[in-house]
C-alpha atoms as a printed R data frame, in Angstrom:
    type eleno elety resid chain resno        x       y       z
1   ATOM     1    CA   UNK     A     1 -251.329 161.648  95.023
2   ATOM     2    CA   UNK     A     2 -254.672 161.373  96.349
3   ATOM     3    CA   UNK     A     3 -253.591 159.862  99.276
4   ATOM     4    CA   UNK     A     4 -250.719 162.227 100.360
5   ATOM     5    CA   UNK     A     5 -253.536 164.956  99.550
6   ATOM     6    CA   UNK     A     6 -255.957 163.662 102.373
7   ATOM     7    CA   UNK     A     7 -253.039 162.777 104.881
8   ATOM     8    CA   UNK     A     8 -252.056 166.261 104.196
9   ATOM     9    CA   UNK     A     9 -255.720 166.995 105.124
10  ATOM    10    CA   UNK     A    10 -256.446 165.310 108.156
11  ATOM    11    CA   UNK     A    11 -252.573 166.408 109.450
12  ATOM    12    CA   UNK     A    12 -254.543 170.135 109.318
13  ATOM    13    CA   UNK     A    13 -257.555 169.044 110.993
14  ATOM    14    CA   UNK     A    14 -255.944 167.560 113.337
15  ATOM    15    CA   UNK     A    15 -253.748 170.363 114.660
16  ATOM    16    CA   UNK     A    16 -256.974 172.543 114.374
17  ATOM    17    CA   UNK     A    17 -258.651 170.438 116.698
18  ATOM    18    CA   UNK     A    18 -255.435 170.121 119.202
19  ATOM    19    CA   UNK     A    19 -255.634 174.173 118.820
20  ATOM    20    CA   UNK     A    20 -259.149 174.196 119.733
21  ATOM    21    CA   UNK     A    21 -259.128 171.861 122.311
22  ATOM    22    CA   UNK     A    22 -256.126 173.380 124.264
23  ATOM    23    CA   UNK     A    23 -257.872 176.804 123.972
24  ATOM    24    CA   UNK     A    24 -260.961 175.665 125.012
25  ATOM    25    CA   UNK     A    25 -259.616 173.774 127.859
26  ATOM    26    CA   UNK     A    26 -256.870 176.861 128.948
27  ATOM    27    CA   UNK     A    27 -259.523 179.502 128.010
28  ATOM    28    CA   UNK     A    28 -256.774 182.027 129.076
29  ATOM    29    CA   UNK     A    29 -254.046 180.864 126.676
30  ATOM    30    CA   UNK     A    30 -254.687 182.848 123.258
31  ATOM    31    CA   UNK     A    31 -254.157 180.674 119.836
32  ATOM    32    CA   UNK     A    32 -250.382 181.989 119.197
33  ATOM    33    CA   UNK     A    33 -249.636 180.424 122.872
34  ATOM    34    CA   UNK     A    34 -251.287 177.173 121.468
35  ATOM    35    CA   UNK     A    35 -249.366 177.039 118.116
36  ATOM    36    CA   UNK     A    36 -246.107 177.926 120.331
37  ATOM    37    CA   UNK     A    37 -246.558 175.030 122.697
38  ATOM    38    CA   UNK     A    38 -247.965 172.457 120.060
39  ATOM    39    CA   UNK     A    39 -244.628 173.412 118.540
40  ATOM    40    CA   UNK     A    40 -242.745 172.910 121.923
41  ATOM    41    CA   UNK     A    41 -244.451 170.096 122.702
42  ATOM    42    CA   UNK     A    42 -242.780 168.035 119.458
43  ATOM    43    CA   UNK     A    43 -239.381 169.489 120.271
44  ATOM    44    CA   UNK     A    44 -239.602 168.654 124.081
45  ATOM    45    CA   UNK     A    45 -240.179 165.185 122.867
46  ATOM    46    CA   UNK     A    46 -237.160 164.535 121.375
47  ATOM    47    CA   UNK     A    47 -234.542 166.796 123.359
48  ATOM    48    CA   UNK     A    48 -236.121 166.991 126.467
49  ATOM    49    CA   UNK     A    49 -238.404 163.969 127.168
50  ATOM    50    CA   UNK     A    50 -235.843 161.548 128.210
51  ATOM    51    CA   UNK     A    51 -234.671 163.110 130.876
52  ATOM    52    CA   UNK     A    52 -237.499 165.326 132.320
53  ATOM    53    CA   UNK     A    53 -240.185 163.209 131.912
54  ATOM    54    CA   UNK     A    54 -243.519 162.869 129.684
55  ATOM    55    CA   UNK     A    55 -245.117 165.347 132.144
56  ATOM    56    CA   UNK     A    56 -242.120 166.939 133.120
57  ATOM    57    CA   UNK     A    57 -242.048 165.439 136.562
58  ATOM    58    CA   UNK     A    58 -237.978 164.428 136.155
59  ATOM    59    CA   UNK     A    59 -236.436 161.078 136.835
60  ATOM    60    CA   UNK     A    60 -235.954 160.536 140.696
61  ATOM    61    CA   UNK     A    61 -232.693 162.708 142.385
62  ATOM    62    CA   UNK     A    62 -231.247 162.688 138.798
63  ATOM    63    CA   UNK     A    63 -232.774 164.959 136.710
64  ATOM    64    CA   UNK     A    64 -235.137 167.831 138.096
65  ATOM    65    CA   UNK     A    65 -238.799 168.307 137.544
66  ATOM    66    CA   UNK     A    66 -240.054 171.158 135.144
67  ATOM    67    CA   UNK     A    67 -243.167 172.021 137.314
68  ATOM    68    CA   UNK     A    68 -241.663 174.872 140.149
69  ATOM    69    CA   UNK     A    69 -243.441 177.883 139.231
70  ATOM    70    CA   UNK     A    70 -241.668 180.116 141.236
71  ATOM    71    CA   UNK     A    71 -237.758 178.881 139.524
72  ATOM    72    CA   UNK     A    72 -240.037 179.869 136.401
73  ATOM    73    CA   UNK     A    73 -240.840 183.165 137.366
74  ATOM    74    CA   UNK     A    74 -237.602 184.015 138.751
75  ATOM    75    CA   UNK     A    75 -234.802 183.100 136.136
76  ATOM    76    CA   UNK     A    76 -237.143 183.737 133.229
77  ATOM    77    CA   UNK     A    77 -234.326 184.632 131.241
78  ATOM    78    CA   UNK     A    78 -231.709 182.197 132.435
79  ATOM    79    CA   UNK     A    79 -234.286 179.325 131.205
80  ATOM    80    CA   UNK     A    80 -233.513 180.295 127.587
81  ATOM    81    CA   UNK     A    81 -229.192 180.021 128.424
82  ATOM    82    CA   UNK     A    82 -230.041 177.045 130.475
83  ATOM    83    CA   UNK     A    83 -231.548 175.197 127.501
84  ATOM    84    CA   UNK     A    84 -229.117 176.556 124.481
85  ATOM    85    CA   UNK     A    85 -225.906 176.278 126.717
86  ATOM    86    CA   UNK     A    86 -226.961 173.580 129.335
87  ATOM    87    CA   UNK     A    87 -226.468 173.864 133.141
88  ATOM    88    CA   UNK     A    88 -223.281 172.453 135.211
89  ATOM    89    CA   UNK     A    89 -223.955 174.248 138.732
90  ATOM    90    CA   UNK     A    90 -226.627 172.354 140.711
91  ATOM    91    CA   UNK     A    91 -230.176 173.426 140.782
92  ATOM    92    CA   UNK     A    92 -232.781 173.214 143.886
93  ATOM    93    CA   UNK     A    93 -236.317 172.212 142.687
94  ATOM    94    CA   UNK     A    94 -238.986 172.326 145.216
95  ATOM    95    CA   UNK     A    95 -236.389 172.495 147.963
96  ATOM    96    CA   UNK     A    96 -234.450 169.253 146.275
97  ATOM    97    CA   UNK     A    97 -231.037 169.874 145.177
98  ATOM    98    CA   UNK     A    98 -230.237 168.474 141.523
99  ATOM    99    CA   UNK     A    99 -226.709 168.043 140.777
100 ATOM   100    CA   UNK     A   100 -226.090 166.193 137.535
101 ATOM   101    CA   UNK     A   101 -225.111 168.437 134.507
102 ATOM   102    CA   UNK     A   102 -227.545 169.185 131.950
103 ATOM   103    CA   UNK     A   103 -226.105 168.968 128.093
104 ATOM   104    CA   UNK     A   104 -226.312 171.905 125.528
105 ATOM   105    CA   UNK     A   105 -228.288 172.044 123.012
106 ATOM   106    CA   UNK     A   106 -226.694 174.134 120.321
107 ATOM   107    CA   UNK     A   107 -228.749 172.895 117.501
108 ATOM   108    CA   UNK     A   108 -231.978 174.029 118.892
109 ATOM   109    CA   UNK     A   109 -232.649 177.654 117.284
110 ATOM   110    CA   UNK     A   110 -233.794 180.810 119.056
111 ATOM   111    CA   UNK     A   111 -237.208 179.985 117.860
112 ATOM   112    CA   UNK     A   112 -236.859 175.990 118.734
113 ATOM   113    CA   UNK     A   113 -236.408 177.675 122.325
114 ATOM   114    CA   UNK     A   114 -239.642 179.547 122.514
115 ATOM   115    CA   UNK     A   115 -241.458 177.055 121.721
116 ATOM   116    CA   UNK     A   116 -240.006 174.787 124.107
117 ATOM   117    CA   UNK     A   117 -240.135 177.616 127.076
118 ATOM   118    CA   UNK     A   118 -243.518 178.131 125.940
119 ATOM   119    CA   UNK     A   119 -244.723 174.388 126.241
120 ATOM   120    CA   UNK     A   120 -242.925 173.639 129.745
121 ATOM   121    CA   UNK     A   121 -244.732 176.819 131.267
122 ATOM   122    CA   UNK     A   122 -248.050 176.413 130.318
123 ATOM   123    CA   UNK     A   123 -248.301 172.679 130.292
124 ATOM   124    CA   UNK     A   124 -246.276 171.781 132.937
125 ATOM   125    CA   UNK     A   125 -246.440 175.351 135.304
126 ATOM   126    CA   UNK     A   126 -249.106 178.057 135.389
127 ATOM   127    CA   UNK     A   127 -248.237 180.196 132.907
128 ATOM   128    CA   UNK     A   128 -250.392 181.554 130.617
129 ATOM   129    CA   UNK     A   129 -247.745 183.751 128.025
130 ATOM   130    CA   UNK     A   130 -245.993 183.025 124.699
131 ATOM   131    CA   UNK     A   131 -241.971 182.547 125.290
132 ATOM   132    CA   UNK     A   132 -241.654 184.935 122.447
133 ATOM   133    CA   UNK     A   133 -238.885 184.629 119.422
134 ATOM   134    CA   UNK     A   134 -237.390 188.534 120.511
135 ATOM   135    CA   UNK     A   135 -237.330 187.764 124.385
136 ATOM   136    CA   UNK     A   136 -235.469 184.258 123.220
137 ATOM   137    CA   UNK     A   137 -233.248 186.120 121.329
138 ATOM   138    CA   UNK     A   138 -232.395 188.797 123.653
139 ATOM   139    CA   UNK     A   139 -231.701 186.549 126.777
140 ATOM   140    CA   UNK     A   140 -229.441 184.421 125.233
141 ATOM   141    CA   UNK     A   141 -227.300 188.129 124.447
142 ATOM   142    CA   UNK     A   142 -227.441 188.379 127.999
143 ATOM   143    CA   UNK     A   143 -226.050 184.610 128.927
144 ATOM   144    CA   UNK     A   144 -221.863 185.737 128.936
145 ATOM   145    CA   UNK     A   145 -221.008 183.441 127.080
C-alpha cells in the first residue's frame, strides 16, 4: 500500500512539473491550455501517432503533416468533424495534396477532442488557446452528419 501511495505521489509531481515546465517554456499558454494538451498529448499517442507522426510531421505523401497554421486557422471547426467523423476528400498541406482517407474515430468523446485539438495547435502550430469542451461540442452540431 505504501508503494502504490508514493507511485501515486510521484505520478502528481510529475505532471506538476510537465505543467510547469510547458508554462514556463510557452509563457503565453495559461495552465488550463497545459492540462488540455498534457491530456491531448496521451490521446494523440494512441489514435493519432501512427499516422501523423511523433511531432506531427506525417508519413511521406501518405498521411499529412499537423503543422499548417493557416489550415488551422481556417477550418477551426471542421478539425473537430474531421477527427470524430474522419476525412475521405483529399486535403492540401503546405501546397501538397493528401489523398488517402482518414478513419473515424467515434469512440473519442467531445472532450477526448479538445484535448487532442488543443495539443496539435499548440505543440505542433502556433496557437496559444484551449480547444474548449462547448466549442467541441458545438462544431460537431454543425458537421451534417
Amino acid at each position: 500500500m505504501n508503494n502504490r501511495y508514493t507511485i501515486i505521489l510521484t505520478s502528481i509531481g510529475v505532471l506538476i512539473m510537465l505543467l510547469l515546465h510547458i508554462s514556463s517554456c510557452q509563457s503565453n499558454v495559461s495552465i488550463q491550455t497545459a492540462q488540455y494538451a498534457v491530456n491531448g498529448q496521451k490521446l494523440y499517442l494512441s489514435h493519432c501517432q501512427n499516422c501523423h507522426g511523433s511531432k506531427g510531421e506525417g508519413l511521406a505523401q501518405l498521411y499529412p503533416p499537423l503543422t499548417d497554421n493557416e489550415y488551422f486557422k481556417q477550418n477551426r471547426a471542421k478539425l473537430s468533424c474531421i477527427i470524430r467523423y474522419g476525412m475521405k476528400e483529399s486535403i492540401i498541406i503546405h501546397g501538397k495534396t493528401y489523398k488517402n482517407q482518414m478513419p473515424a474515430n467515434p469512440q473519442l468523446t467531445e472532450l477526448d477532442i479538445a484535448y487532442i485539438l488543443t495539443y496539435i495547435t499548440t505543440n505542433f502550430g502556433t496557437s496559444d488557446s484551449i480547444y474548449r469542451h462547448e466549442e467541441v461540442k458545438e462544431a460537431l452540431k454543425a458537421c451534417g452528419i
